[in-house]
mmCIF file of C-alpha atoms in Angstrom:
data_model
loop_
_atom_site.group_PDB
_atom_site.id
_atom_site.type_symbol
_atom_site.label_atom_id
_atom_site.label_comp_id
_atom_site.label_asym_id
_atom_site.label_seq_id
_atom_site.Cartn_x
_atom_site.Cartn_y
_atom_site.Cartn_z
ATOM 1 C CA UNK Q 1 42.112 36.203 41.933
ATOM 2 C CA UNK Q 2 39.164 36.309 39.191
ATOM 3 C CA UNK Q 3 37.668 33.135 38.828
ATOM 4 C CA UNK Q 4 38.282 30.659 35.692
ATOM 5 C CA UNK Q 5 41.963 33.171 35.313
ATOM 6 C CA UNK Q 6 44.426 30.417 35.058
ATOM 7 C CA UNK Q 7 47.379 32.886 35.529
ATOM 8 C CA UNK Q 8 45.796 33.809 38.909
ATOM 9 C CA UNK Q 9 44.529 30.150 40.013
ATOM 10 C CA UNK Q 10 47.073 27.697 39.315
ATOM 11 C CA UNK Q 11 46.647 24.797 37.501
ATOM 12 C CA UNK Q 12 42.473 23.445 37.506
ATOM 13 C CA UNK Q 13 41.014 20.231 36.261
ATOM 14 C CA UNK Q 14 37.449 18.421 36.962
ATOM 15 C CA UNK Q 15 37.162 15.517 38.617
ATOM 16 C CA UNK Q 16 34.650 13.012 37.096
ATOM 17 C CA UNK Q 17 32.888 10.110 38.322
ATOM 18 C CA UNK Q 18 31.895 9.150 34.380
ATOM 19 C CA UNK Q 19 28.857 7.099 35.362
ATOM 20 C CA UNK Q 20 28.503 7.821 39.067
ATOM 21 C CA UNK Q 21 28.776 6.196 42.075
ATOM 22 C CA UNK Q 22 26.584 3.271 43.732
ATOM 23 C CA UNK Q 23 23.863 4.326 45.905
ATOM 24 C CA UNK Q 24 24.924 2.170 48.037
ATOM 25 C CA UNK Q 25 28.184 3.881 48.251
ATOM 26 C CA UNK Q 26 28.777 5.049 52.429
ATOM 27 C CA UNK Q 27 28.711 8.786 52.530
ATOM 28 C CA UNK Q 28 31.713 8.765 54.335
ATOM 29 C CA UNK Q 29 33.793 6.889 51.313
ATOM 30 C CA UNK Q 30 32.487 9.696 48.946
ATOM 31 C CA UNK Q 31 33.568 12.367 51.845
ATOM 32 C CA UNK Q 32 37.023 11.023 52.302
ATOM 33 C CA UNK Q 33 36.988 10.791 47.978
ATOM 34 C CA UNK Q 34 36.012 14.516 47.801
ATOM 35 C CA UNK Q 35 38.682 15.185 50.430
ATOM 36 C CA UNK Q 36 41.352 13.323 48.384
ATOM 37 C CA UNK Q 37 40.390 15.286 45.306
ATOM 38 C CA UNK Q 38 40.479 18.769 47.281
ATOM 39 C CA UNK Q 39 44.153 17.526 48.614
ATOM 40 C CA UNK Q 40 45.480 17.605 45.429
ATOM 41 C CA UNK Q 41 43.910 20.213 44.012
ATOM 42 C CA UNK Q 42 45.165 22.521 46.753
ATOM 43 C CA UNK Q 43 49.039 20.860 46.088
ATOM 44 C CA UNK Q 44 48.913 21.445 42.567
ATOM 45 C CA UNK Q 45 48.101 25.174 43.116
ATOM 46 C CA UNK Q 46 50.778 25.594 45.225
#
């Protein structure tokens, strides 16, 4: 698949924090976030 071809990749969106996150955010709530968005990203090109 080429990338950015939407007849090759399935569905895409962008995930956006708008202003961020706190600094004082634990790295492993923004890991288990990123993982969440992944999740779904890899069921909605399925």
């Amino acid at each position: 698949a080429v990338a950015g071809d939407p007849d090759q990749t399935g569905p895409t969106h962008v995930f956006n924090l708008g202003h961020g996150i706190s600094q004082h955010t634990p790295p492993e709530n923004v890991a288990a976030l990123v993982d969440a968005v992944h999740a779904v990203s890899r069921q909605l090109r399925a």
